[in-house]
Amino acid sequence: MLWNRNRTLWPMIAAPIVWAVHFCLTYWLGASSCAHLGSATPARIGIAIVTAIALGLIVFLGWRAWLRWDYRSDQDYVHDGPTTEDRRNFLGHAGWLLAMVSAIGVIFVALPAVFIRSCI
Amino acid sequence: MTVRAASALLLVSGLSACSGPQSVLDPAGRDAQVLASLFWVMFTGAVILWLAMNGIFLTVTRFIKREMSERKAETLIIGGGIVFPTVVLAGLLTYALAEMPRQRERGEGLTVRVVGESWWWRVEYLPDGSSEPVVSANEIRLPAGSRSEIELAANGVIHAFWIPALGGKTDMIPGRTTRMSLEPVTPGTYRGQCTEFCGESHAMMAFGAVVMEPESFDAWLRKEAAPADPPESPEAIRGREVFVTEGCGACHTIRGTQAQGRVGPDLTHLGGRTTLAAGILPMETDELVRWIRDPESIKPGARMPGYDHLDDARLRALATYLEGLT
């Protein structure tokens, strides 16, 4: 089967995709707010909203990945066997780690909006 | 040369950059002070991380020969390899970002407009409330103790404006106006440099940066705004004749005379500047003679033609006239 939830890579890379979209939206909000409205406030509010949404999505995706990794039942972090379970655990494990990195990335990308209050 | 001697030479030449008129580690402005302390904090952090990392490597490979338990190894890797660097980086990022708004604040009072040319600087001073700029070139003077606004533009190709002793650098982009502000603290003479590759004489595109007490700065600016004093000595008067007959005024302005050219730098108060030819020669008669005779040999690609058809006496007279324009 082509779309098998234990084979597809999408759940694993979903969190980095959220990070990438958040990155683009942050830059777009900053540039358009300053160029068209002449104020950084709309951008800062917009960045706060997209950051909250992105972090919520990443937590959700990370939680799903954590469940697929199934670490709590077997404390296993080596998944190199040619079995469906290993494949599932591996994708979950990698997805969980990528969700952690994505969360850090989203926070770091949003941090300048906390400190910089003007367009200049 | 042995490797040891070469390393020593490299170290000494590297350390020599820690002070002097063009060093980020020898700050004379409020922004540069912050950047220097930012550098030391980051550098100290990097040294501590390096020592800790290598210390751990050394400990686990040389001193603790017995096998480590899996749980302990995991804690070390996750704690030391993921959590610790993330926390340290977040701390350093927050510390650096918190400084950014102040560095980009608007200036108060004085605005200085700088246009990057190939390979020199067009400079205009606009004190608060004035409409007509005071035109100068190849030197930036700023009052100490207040934040001045710097407007930046470029003609033809990209340049970047940087006075390391006073603050950060900003690109100068053709067709756009960029800005920065500087808050000098310590009066003195510093040096700026173009820091974006802009052509064959990019490295020769520097400038003197003079920080003055506010009262001296005001007096200087009043003098800078005035037309040039007429020459007094017979040699300088002969030099002014050479300037007129050779058509120097087609490219250069000397306010108070017929010379109104805008192609090259304004020379109204050339002799009052600390350097010649955009920060690369001392302001001396001999250097002026050398420059006018053959600019291309000093600054490759310079648009000013050489005047090597003039005899020494006429060149020297011209140099005396120009040096007298204080």
mmCIF file of N, CA and C in Angstrom, chain A:
data_model
loop_
_atom_site.group_PDB
_atom_site.id
_atom_site.type_symbol
_atom_site.label_atom_id
_atom_site.label_comp_id
_atom_site.label_asym_id
_atom_site.label_seq_id
_atom_site.Cartn_x
_atom_site.Cartn_y
_atom_site.Cartn_z
ATOM 1 N N MET A 1 0.844 -1.194 0.000
ATOM 2 C CA MET A 1 0.000 0.000 0.000
ATOM 3 C C MET A 1 0.885 1.252 0.000
ATOM 4 N N LEU A 2 0.538 2.205 -0.873
ATOM 5 C CA LEU A 2 1.388 3.384 -1.023
ATOM 6 C C LEU A 2 1.324 4.279 0.223
ATOM 7 N N TRP A 3 0.121 4.546 0.719
ATOM 8 C CA TRP A 3 -0.038 5.408 1.896
ATOM 9 C C TRP A 3 -0.236 4.535 3.123
ATOM 10 N N ASN A 4 0.870 4.152 3.696
ATOM 11 C CA ASN A 4 0.806 3.331 4.899
ATOM 12 C C ASN A 4 1.350 4.178 6.036
ATOM 13 N N ARG A 5 0.586 4.316 7.113
ATOM 14 C CA ARG A 5 0.998 5.234 8.187
ATOM 15 C C ARG A 5 2.300 4.808 8.859
ATOM 16 N N ASN A 6 2.726 3.577 8.607
ATOM 17 C CA ASN A 6 4.007 3.161 9.164
ATOM 18 C C ASN A 6 5.155 3.310 8.167
ATOM 19 N N ARG A 7 4.822 3.766 6.946
ATOM 20 C CA ARG A 7 5.858 3.936 5.938
ATOM 21 C C ARG A 7 6.040 5.406 5.540
ATOM 22 N N THR A 8 4.951 6.143 5.564
ATOM 23 C CA THR A 8 5.049 7.514 5.055
ATOM 24 C C THR A 8 5.935 8.383 5.955
ATOM 25 N N LEU A 9 6.673 9.303 5.304
ATOM 26 C CA LEU A 9 7.596 10.175 6.044
ATOM 27 C C LEU A 9 6.912 11.445 6.542
ATOM 28 N N TRP A 10 5.712 11.720 6.048
ATOM 29 C CA TRP A 10 5.078 13.007 6.358
ATOM 30 C C TRP A 10 4.951 13.297 7.853
ATOM 31 N N PRO A 11 4.468 12.360 8.677
ATOM 32 C CA PRO A 11 4.359 12.694 10.109
ATOM 33 C C PRO A 11 5.722 13.045 10.720
ATOM 34 N N MET A 12 6.786 12.467 10.185
ATOM 35 C CA MET A 12 8.121 12.722 10.739
ATOM 36 C C MET A 12 8.573 14.160 10.427
ATOM 37 N N ILE A 13 8.264 14.609 9.200
ATOM 38 C CA ILE A 13 8.762 15.944 8.828
ATOM 39 C C ILE A 13 7.699 17.031 8.979
ATOM 40 N N ALA A 14 6.563 16.676 9.559
ATOM 41 C CA ALA A 14 5.495 17.678 9.696
ATOM 42 C C ALA A 14 5.945 18.850 10.574
ATOM 43 N N ALA A 15 6.606 18.555 11.698
ATOM 44 C CA ALA A 15 7.014 19.635 12.609
ATOM 45 C C ALA A 15 8.016 20.593 11.945
ATOM 46 N N PRO A 16 9.075 20.070 11.246
ATOM 47 C CA PRO A 16 9.956 21.010 10.536
ATOM 48 C C PRO A 16 9.217 21.830 9.472
ATOM 49 N N ILE A 17 8.170 21.257 8.876
ATOM 50 C CA ILE A 17 7.403 22.031 7.891
ATOM 51 C C ILE A 17 6.679 23.192 8.594
ATOM 52 N N VAL A 18 6.132 22.904 9.779
ATOM 53 C CA VAL A 18 5.481 23.971 10.556
ATOM 54 C C VAL A 18 6.495 25.069 10.860
ATOM 55 N N TRP A 19 7.694 24.669 11.246
ATOM 56 C CA TRP A 19 8.786 25.607 11.547
ATOM 57 C C TRP A 19 9.085 26.477 10.313
ATOM 58 N N ALA A 20 9.192 25.820 9.133
ATOM 59 C CA ALA A 20 9.515 26.542 7.899
ATOM 60 C C ALA A 20 8.408 27.547 7.548
ATOM 61 N N VAL A 21 7.161 27.130 7.683
ATOM 62 C CA VAL A 21 6.043 28.026 7.362
ATOM 63 C C VAL A 21 6.027 29.200 8.347
ATOM 64 N N HIS A 22 6.276 28.898 9.628
ATOM 65 C CA HIS A 22 6.330 29.953 10.653
ATOM 66 C C HIS A 22 7.427 30.963 10.324
ATOM 67 N N PHE A 23 8.582 30.453 9.879
ATOM 68 C CA PHE A 23 9.722 31.295 9.498
ATOM 69 C C PHE A 23 9.305 32.263 8.382
ATOM 70 N N CYS A 24 8.670 31.723 7.311
ATOM 71 C CA CYS A 24 8.243 32.553 6.177
ATOM 72 C C CYS A 24 7.212 33.592 6.625
ATOM 73 N N LEU A 25 6.233 33.159 7.428
ATOM 74 C CA LEU A 25 5.176 34.079 7.867
ATOM 75 C C LEU A 25 5.750 35.205 8.724
ATOM 76 N N THR A 26 6.724 34.863 9.579
ATOM 77 C CA THR A 26 7.334 35.873 10.452
ATOM 78 C C THR A 26 8.002 36.967 9.619
ATOM 79 N N TYR A 27 8.773 36.545 8.618
ATOM 80 C CA TYR A 27 9.460 37.524 7.765
ATOM 81 C C TYR A 27 8.440 38.328 6.963
ATOM 82 N N TRP A 28 7.420 37.655 6.446
ATOM 83 C CA TRP A 28 6.397 38.340 5.648
ATOM 84 C C TRP A 28 5.671 39.368 6.515
ATOM 85 N N LEU A 29 5.310 38.979 7.744
ATOM 86 C CA LEU A 29 4.597 39.892 8.639
ATOM 87 C C LEU A 29 5.453 41.122 8.954
ATOM 88 N N GLY A 30 6.726 40.882 9.254
ATOM 89 C CA GLY A 30 7.629 41.995 9.584
ATOM 90 C C GLY A 30 7.751 42.952 8.411
ATOM 91 N N ALA A 31 8.012 42.407 7.213
ATOM 92 C CA ALA A 31 8.245 43.250 6.042
ATOM 93 C C ALA A 31 6.973 43.991 5.632
ATOM 94 N N SER A 32 5.839 43.287 5.577
ATOM 95 C CA SER A 32 4.635 43.947 5.069
ATOM 96 C C SER A 32 4.096 44.946 6.086
ATOM 97 N N SER A 33 4.201 44.628 7.359
ATOM 98 C CA SER A 33 3.710 45.553 8.375
ATOM 99 C C SER A 33 4.501 46.864 8.334
ATOM 100 N N CYS A 34 5.826 46.761 8.229
ATOM 101 C CA CYS A 34 6.647 47.978 8.214
ATOM 102 C C CYS A 34 6.508 48.727 6.888
ATOM 103 N N ALA A 35 6.419 48.002 5.763
ATOM 104 C CA ALA A 35 6.365 48.661 4.456
ATOM 105 C C ALA A 35 4.999 49.301 4.214
ATOM 106 N N HIS A 36 3.908 48.613 4.581
ATOM 107 C CA HIS A 36 2.577 49.130 4.233
ATOM 108 C C HIS A 36 1.915 49.906 5.356
ATOM 109 N N LEU A 37 2.176 49.524 6.600
ATOM 110 C CA LEU A 37 1.486 50.171 7.718
ATOM 111 C C LEU A 37 2.399 51.104 8.504
ATOM 112 N N GLY A 38 3.716 50.978 8.293
ATOM 113 C CA GLY A 38 4.658 51.868 8.970
ATOM 114 C C GLY A 38 4.757 51.647 10.468
ATOM 115 N N SER A 39 4.294 50.516 10.941
ATOM 116 C CA SER A 39 4.358 50.244 12.382
ATOM 117 C C SER A 39 4.699 48.772 12.607
ATOM 118 N N ALA A 40 5.448 48.525 13.668
ATOM 119 C CA ALA A 40 5.849 47.141 13.941
ATOM 120 C C ALA A 40 4.816 46.416 14.798
ATOM 121 N N THR A 41 3.868 47.172 15.377
ATOM 122 C CA THR A 41 2.908 46.542 16.297
ATOM 123 C C THR A 41 2.076 45.436 15.633
ATOM 124 N N PRO A 42 1.472 45.695 14.438
ATOM 125 C CA PRO A 42 0.721 44.602 13.808
ATOM 126 C C PRO A 42 1.588 43.366 13.583
ATOM 127 N N ALA A 43 2.837 43.585 13.192
ATOM 128 C CA ALA A 43 3.742 42.453 12.961
ATOM 129 C C ALA A 43 3.978 41.687 14.254
ATOM 130 N N ARG A 44 4.175 42.423 15.358
ATOM 131 C CA ARG A 44 4.462 41.767 16.636
ATOM 132 C C ARG A 44 3.260 40.957 17.109
ATOM 133 N N ILE A 45 2.052 41.528 16.922
ATOM 134 C CA ILE A 45 0.849 40.786 17.319
ATOM 135 C C ILE A 45 0.702 39.550 16.430
ATOM 136 N N GLY A 46 0.886 39.756 15.110
ATOM 137 C CA GLY A 46 0.770 38.634 14.162
ATOM 138 C C GLY A 46 1.768 37.534 14.473
ATOM 139 N N ILE A 47 3.010 37.932 14.804
ATOM 140 C CA ILE A 47 4.054 36.944 15.097
ATOM 141 C C ILE A 47 3.697 36.178 16.376
ATOM 142 N N ALA A 48 3.125 36.894 17.359
ATOM 143 C CA ALA A 48 2.700 36.211 18.596
ATOM 144 C C ALA A 48 1.650 35.155 18.267
ATOM 145 N N ILE A 49 0.687 35.511 17.402
ATOM 146 C CA ILE A 49 -0.391 34.567 17.066
ATOM 147 C C ILE A 49 0.167 33.362 16.296
ATOM 148 N N VAL A 50 0.968 33.618 15.229
ATOM 149 C CA VAL A 50 1.462 32.471 14.443
ATOM 150 C C VAL A 50 2.411 31.607 15.279
ATOM 151 N N THR A 51 3.117 32.229 16.223
ATOM 152 C CA THR A 51 4.021 31.450 17.078
ATOM 153 C C THR A 51 3.218 30.527 18.005
ATOM 154 N N ALA A 52 2.138 31.072 18.579
ATOM 155 C CA ALA A 52 1.302 30.242 19.457
ATOM 156 C C ALA A 52 0.718 29.076 18.665
ATOM 157 N N ILE A 53 0.221 29.359 17.445
ATOM 158 C CA ILE A 53 -0.365 28.294 16.616
ATOM 159 C C ILE A 53 0.708 27.254 16.267
ATOM 160 N N ALA A 54 1.892 27.746 15.843
ATOM 161 C CA ALA A 54 2.966 26.832 15.438
ATOM 162 C C ALA A 54 3.392 25.940 16.608
ATOM 163 N N LEU A 55 3.556 26.548 17.794
ATOM 164 C CA LEU A 55 3.986 25.752 18.952
ATOM 165 C C LEU A 55 2.917 24.725 19.333
ATOM 166 N N GLY A 56 1.639 25.122 19.245
ATOM 167 C CA GLY A 56 0.539 24.189 19.528
ATOM 168 C C GLY A 56 0.596 22.999 18.578
ATOM 169 N N LEU A 57 0.761 23.297 17.281
ATOM 170 C CA LEU A 57 0.828 22.229 16.283
ATOM 171 C C LEU A 57 2.023 21.311 16.534
ATOM 172 N N ILE A 58 3.168 21.926 16.872
ATOM 173 C CA ILE A 58 4.386 21.130 17.086
ATOM 174 C C ILE A 58 4.227 20.234 18.318
ATOM 175 N N VAL A 59 3.617 20.766 19.375
ATOM 176 C CA VAL A 59 3.380 19.937 20.575
ATOM 177 C C VAL A 59 2.481 18.749 20.209
ATOM 178 N N PHE A 60 1.431 19.029 19.430
ATOM 179 C CA PHE A 60 0.530 17.962 19.004
ATOM 180 C C PHE A 60 1.283 16.913 18.170
ATOM 181 N N LEU A 61 2.050 17.373 17.189
ATOM 182 C CA LEU A 61 2.791 16.450 16.318
ATOM 183 C C LEU A 61 3.847 15.684 17.114
ATOM 184 N N GLY A 62 4.501 16.383 18.054
ATOM 185 C CA GLY A 62 5.514 15.740 18.889
ATOM 186 C C GLY A 62 4.894 14.648 19.760
ATOM 187 N N TRP A 63 3.702 14.952 20.283
ATOM 188 C CA TRP A 63 3.009 13.976 21.128
ATOM 189 C C TRP A 63 2.635 12.729 20.312
ATOM 190 N N ARG A 64 2.130 12.957 19.088
ATOM 191 C CA ARG A 64 1.792 11.832 18.196
ATOM 192 C C ARG A 64 3.044 10.995 17.918
ATOM 193 N N ALA A 65 4.163 11.670 17.659
ATOM 194 C CA ALA A 65 5.412 10.967 17.345
ATOM 195 C C ALA A 65 5.888 10.165 18.558
ATOM 196 N N TRP A 66 5.747 10.794 19.743
ATOM 197 C CA TRP A 66 6.147 10.123 20.999
ATOM 198 C C TRP A 66 5.365 8.815 21.169
ATOM 199 N N LEU A 67 4.072 8.889 20.866
ATOM 200 C CA LEU A 67 3.249 7.679 20.987
ATOM 201 C C LEU A 67 3.699 6.605 19.987
ATOM 202 N N ARG A 68 4.070 7.034 18.773
ATOM 203 C CA ARG A 68 4.483 6.066 17.746
ATOM 204 C C ARG A 68 5.848 5.467 18.097
ATOM 205 N N TRP A 69 6.678 6.237 18.734
ATOM 206 C CA TRP A 69 7.982 5.726 19.156
ATOM 207 C C TRP A 69 7.763 4.602 20.177
ATOM 208 N N ASP A 70 6.765 4.805 21.053
ATOM 209 C CA ASP A 70 6.391 3.779 22.014
ATOM 210 C C ASP A 70 7.542 3.480 22.976
ATOM 211 N N TYR A 71 8.203 4.532 23.422
ATOM 212 C CA TYR A 71 9.392 4.369 24.265
ATOM 213 C C TYR A 71 9.035 3.828 25.640
ATOM 214 N N ARG A 72 7.890 4.262 26.157
ATOM 215 C CA ARG A 72 7.576 3.916 27.541
ATOM 216 C C ARG A 72 7.318 2.419 27.749
ATOM 217 N N SER A 73 6.878 1.764 26.684
ATOM 218 C CA SER A 73 6.571 0.342 26.874
ATOM 219 C C SER A 73 7.836 -0.526 26.840
ATOM 220 N N ASP A 74 8.824 -0.132 25.976
ATOM 221 C CA ASP A 74 9.988 -1.024 25.868
ATOM 222 C C ASP A 74 11.344 -0.329 26.076
ATOM 223 N N GLN A 75 11.348 0.975 26.339
ATOM 224 C CA GLN A 75 12.597 1.738 26.515
ATOM 225 C C GLN A 75 13.591 1.481 25.375
ATOM 226 N N ASP A 76 13.051 1.280 24.180
ATOM 227 C CA ASP A 76 13.908 0.907 23.057
ATOM 228 C C ASP A 76 14.188 2.141 22.190
ATOM 229 N N TYR A 77 15.475 2.401 21.923
ATOM 230 C CA TYR A 77 15.756 3.505 21.006
ATOM 231 C C TYR A 77 16.645 3.061 19.847
ATOM 232 N N VAL A 78 16.749 1.773 19.657
ATOM 233 C CA VAL A 78 17.424 1.254 18.459
ATOM 234 C C VAL A 78 16.370 0.509 17.656
ATOM 235 N N HIS A 79 16.175 0.992 16.419
ATOM 236 C CA HIS A 79 15.101 0.399 15.620
ATOM 237 C C HIS A 79 15.669 0.044 14.260
ATOM 238 N N ASP A 80 16.533 -0.962 14.201
ATOM 239 C CA ASP A 80 17.174 -1.255 12.917
ATOM 240 C C ASP A 80 16.710 -2.579 12.293
ATOM 241 N N GLY A 81 15.667 -3.155 12.849
ATOM 242 C CA GLY A 81 15.172 -4.406 12.288
ATOM 243 C C GLY A 81 14.246 -4.173 11.100
ATOM 244 N N PRO A 82 14.135 -5.158 10.191
ATOM 245 C CA PRO A 82 13.260 -4.990 9.023
ATOM 246 C C PRO A 82 11.812 -5.343 9.358
ATOM 247 N N THR A 83 11.302 -4.757 10.454
ATOM 248 C CA THR A 83 9.942 -5.081 10.858
ATOM 249 C C THR A 83 9.074 -3.833 10.862
ATOM 250 N N THR A 84 7.784 -4.051 10.801
ATOM 251 C CA THR A 84 6.852 -2.926 10.800
ATOM 252 C C THR A 84 6.972 -2.143 12.100
ATOM 253 N N GLU A 85 7.158 -2.855 13.206
ATOM 254 C CA GLU A 85 7.246 -2.175 14.494
ATOM 255 C C GLU A 85 8.475 -1.269 14.575
ATOM 256 N N ASP A 86 9.615 -1.815 14.109
ATOM 257 C CA ASP A 86 10.835 -1.012 14.140
ATOM 258 C C ASP A 86 10.689 0.231 13.265
ATOM 259 N N ARG A 87 10.065 0.029 12.092
ATOM 260 C CA ARG A 87 9.884 1.155 11.176
ATOM 261 C C ARG A 87 9.011 2.236 11.838
ATOM 262 N N ARG A 88 7.948 1.762 12.479
ATOM 263 C CA ARG A 88 7.028 2.671 13.146
ATOM 264 C C ARG A 88 7.744 3.407 14.288
ATOM 265 N N ASN A 89 8.479 2.631 15.084
ATOM 266 C CA ASN A 89 9.198 3.246 16.212
ATOM 267 C C ASN A 89 10.244 4.246 15.740
ATOM 268 N N PHE A 90 10.961 3.873 14.638
ATOM 269 C CA PHE A 90 12.002 4.762 14.123
ATOM 270 C C PHE A 90 11.389 6.093 13.673
ATOM 271 N N LEU A 91 10.299 5.994 12.890
ATOM 272 C CA LEU A 91 9.671 7.232 12.389
ATOM 273 C C LEU A 91 9.147 8.073 13.559
ATOM 274 N N GLY A 92 8.636 7.408 14.579
ATOM 275 C CA GLY A 92 8.162 8.128 15.752
ATOM 276 C C GLY A 92 9.300 8.795 16.504
ATOM 277 N N HIS A 93 10.384 8.054 16.683
ATOM 278 C CA HIS A 93 11.562 8.562 17.399
ATOM 279 C C HIS A 93 12.126 9.798 16.693
ATOM 280 N N ALA A 94 12.354 9.637 15.355
ATOM 281 C CA ALA A 94 12.913 10.753 14.576
ATOM 282 C C ALA A 94 11.945 11.932 14.578
ATOM 283 N N GLY A 95 10.651 11.647 14.446
ATOM 284 C CA GLY A 95 9.646 12.705 14.432
ATOM 285 C C GLY A 95 9.625 13.473 15.745
ATOM 286 N N TRP A 96 9.799 12.762 16.873
ATOM 287 C CA TRP A 96 9.805 13.405 18.185
ATOM 288 C C TRP A 96 11.010 14.339 18.333
ATOM 289 N N LEU A 97 12.198 13.842 17.904
ATOM 290 C CA LEU A 97 13.404 14.670 17.989
ATOM 291 C C LEU A 97 13.272 15.909 17.101
ATOM 292 N N LEU A 98 12.731 15.698 15.880
ATOM 293 C CA LEU A 98 12.569 16.835 14.971
ATOM 294 C C LEU A 98 11.549 17.842 15.520
ATOM 295 N N ALA A 99 10.540 17.349 16.239
ATOM 296 C CA ALA A 99 9.566 18.258 16.844
ATOM 297 C C ALA A 99 10.233 19.125 17.910
ATOM 298 N N MET A 100 11.167 18.512 18.674
ATOM 299 C CA MET A 100 11.900 19.281 19.693
ATOM 300 C C MET A 100 12.717 20.394 19.027
ATOM 301 N N VAL A 101 13.464 20.018 17.979
ATOM 302 C CA VAL A 101 14.291 21.007 17.282
ATOM 303 C C VAL A 101 13.403 22.102 16.686
ATOM 304 N N SER A 102 12.266 21.704 16.123
ATOM 305 C CA SER A 102 11.372 22.684 15.491
ATOM 306 C C SER A 102 10.833 23.663 16.521
ATOM 307 N N ALA A 103 10.503 23.156 17.710
ATOM 308 C CA ALA A 103 9.986 24.044 18.760
ATOM 309 C C ALA A 103 11.046 25.080 19.132
ATOM 310 N N ILE A 104 12.299 24.618 19.289
ATOM 311 C CA ILE A 104 13.390 25.553 19.621
ATOM 312 C C ILE A 104 13.547 26.571 18.485
ATOM 313 N N GLY A 105 13.504 26.072 17.238
ATOM 314 C CA GLY A 105 13.639 26.955 16.067
ATOM 315 C C GLY A 105 12.558 28.021 16.047
ATOM 316 N N VAL A 106 11.318 27.629 16.292
ATOM 317 C CA VAL A 106 10.193 28.581 16.263
ATOM 318 C C VAL A 106 10.379 29.648 17.346
ATOM 319 N N ILE A 107 10.819 29.231 18.532
ATOM 320 C CA ILE A 107 11.015 30.196 19.631
ATOM 321 C C ILE A 107 12.140 31.175 19.277
ATOM 322 N N PHE A 108 13.255 30.642 18.749
ATOM 323 C CA PHE A 108 14.385 31.516 18.396
ATOM 324 C C PHE A 108 13.996 32.503 17.292
ATOM 325 N N VAL A 109 13.217 32.031 16.306
ATOM 326 C CA VAL A 109 12.814 32.913 15.198
ATOM 327 C C VAL A 109 11.891 34.025 15.709
ATOM 328 N N ALA A 110 11.060 33.707 16.715
ATOM 329 C CA ALA A 110 10.095 34.693 17.209
ATOM 330 C C ALA A 110 10.713 35.670 18.211
ATOM 331 N N LEU A 111 11.845 35.309 18.816
ATOM 332 C CA LEU A 111 12.437 36.134 19.891
ATOM 333 C C LEU A 111 12.684 37.608 19.515
ATOM 334 N N PRO A 112 13.208 37.906 18.291
ATOM 335 C CA PRO A 112 13.447 39.325 17.968
ATOM 336 C C PRO A 112 12.186 40.174 18.107
ATOM 337 N N ALA A 113 11.010 39.598 17.821
ATOM 338 C CA ALA A 113 9.771 40.382 17.912
ATOM 339 C C ALA A 113 9.459 40.771 19.358
ATOM 340 N N VAL A 114 10.027 40.048 20.313
ATOM 341 C CA VAL A 114 9.821 40.395 21.722
ATOM 342 C C VAL A 114 10.585 41.682 22.057
ATOM 343 N N PHE A 115 11.801 41.789 21.494
ATOM 344 C CA PHE A 115 12.673 42.898 21.875
ATOM 345 C C PHE A 115 12.555 44.112 20.965
ATOM 346 N N ILE A 116 12.365 43.865 19.662
ATOM 347 C CA ILE A 116 12.401 44.986 18.717
ATOM 348 C C ILE A 116 10.980 45.512 18.521
ATOM 349 N N ARG A 117 10.771 46.775 18.933
ATOM 350 C CA ARG A 117 9.421 47.330 18.946
ATOM 351 C C ARG A 117 9.160 48.293 17.811
ATOM 352 N N SER A 118 10.203 48.656 17.056
ATOM 353 C CA SER A 118 9.976 49.627 15.988
ATOM 354 C C SER A 118 10.496 49.087 14.666
ATOM 355 N N CYS A 119 10.144 49.793 13.583
ATOM 356 C CA CYS A 119 10.543 49.322 12.249
ATOM 357 C C CYS A 119 11.982 49.697 11.912
ATOM 358 N N ILE A 120 12.571 50.689 12.625
ATOM 359 C CA ILE A 120 13.922 51.117 12.246
ATOM 360 C C ILE A 120 14.973 50.204 12.843
#
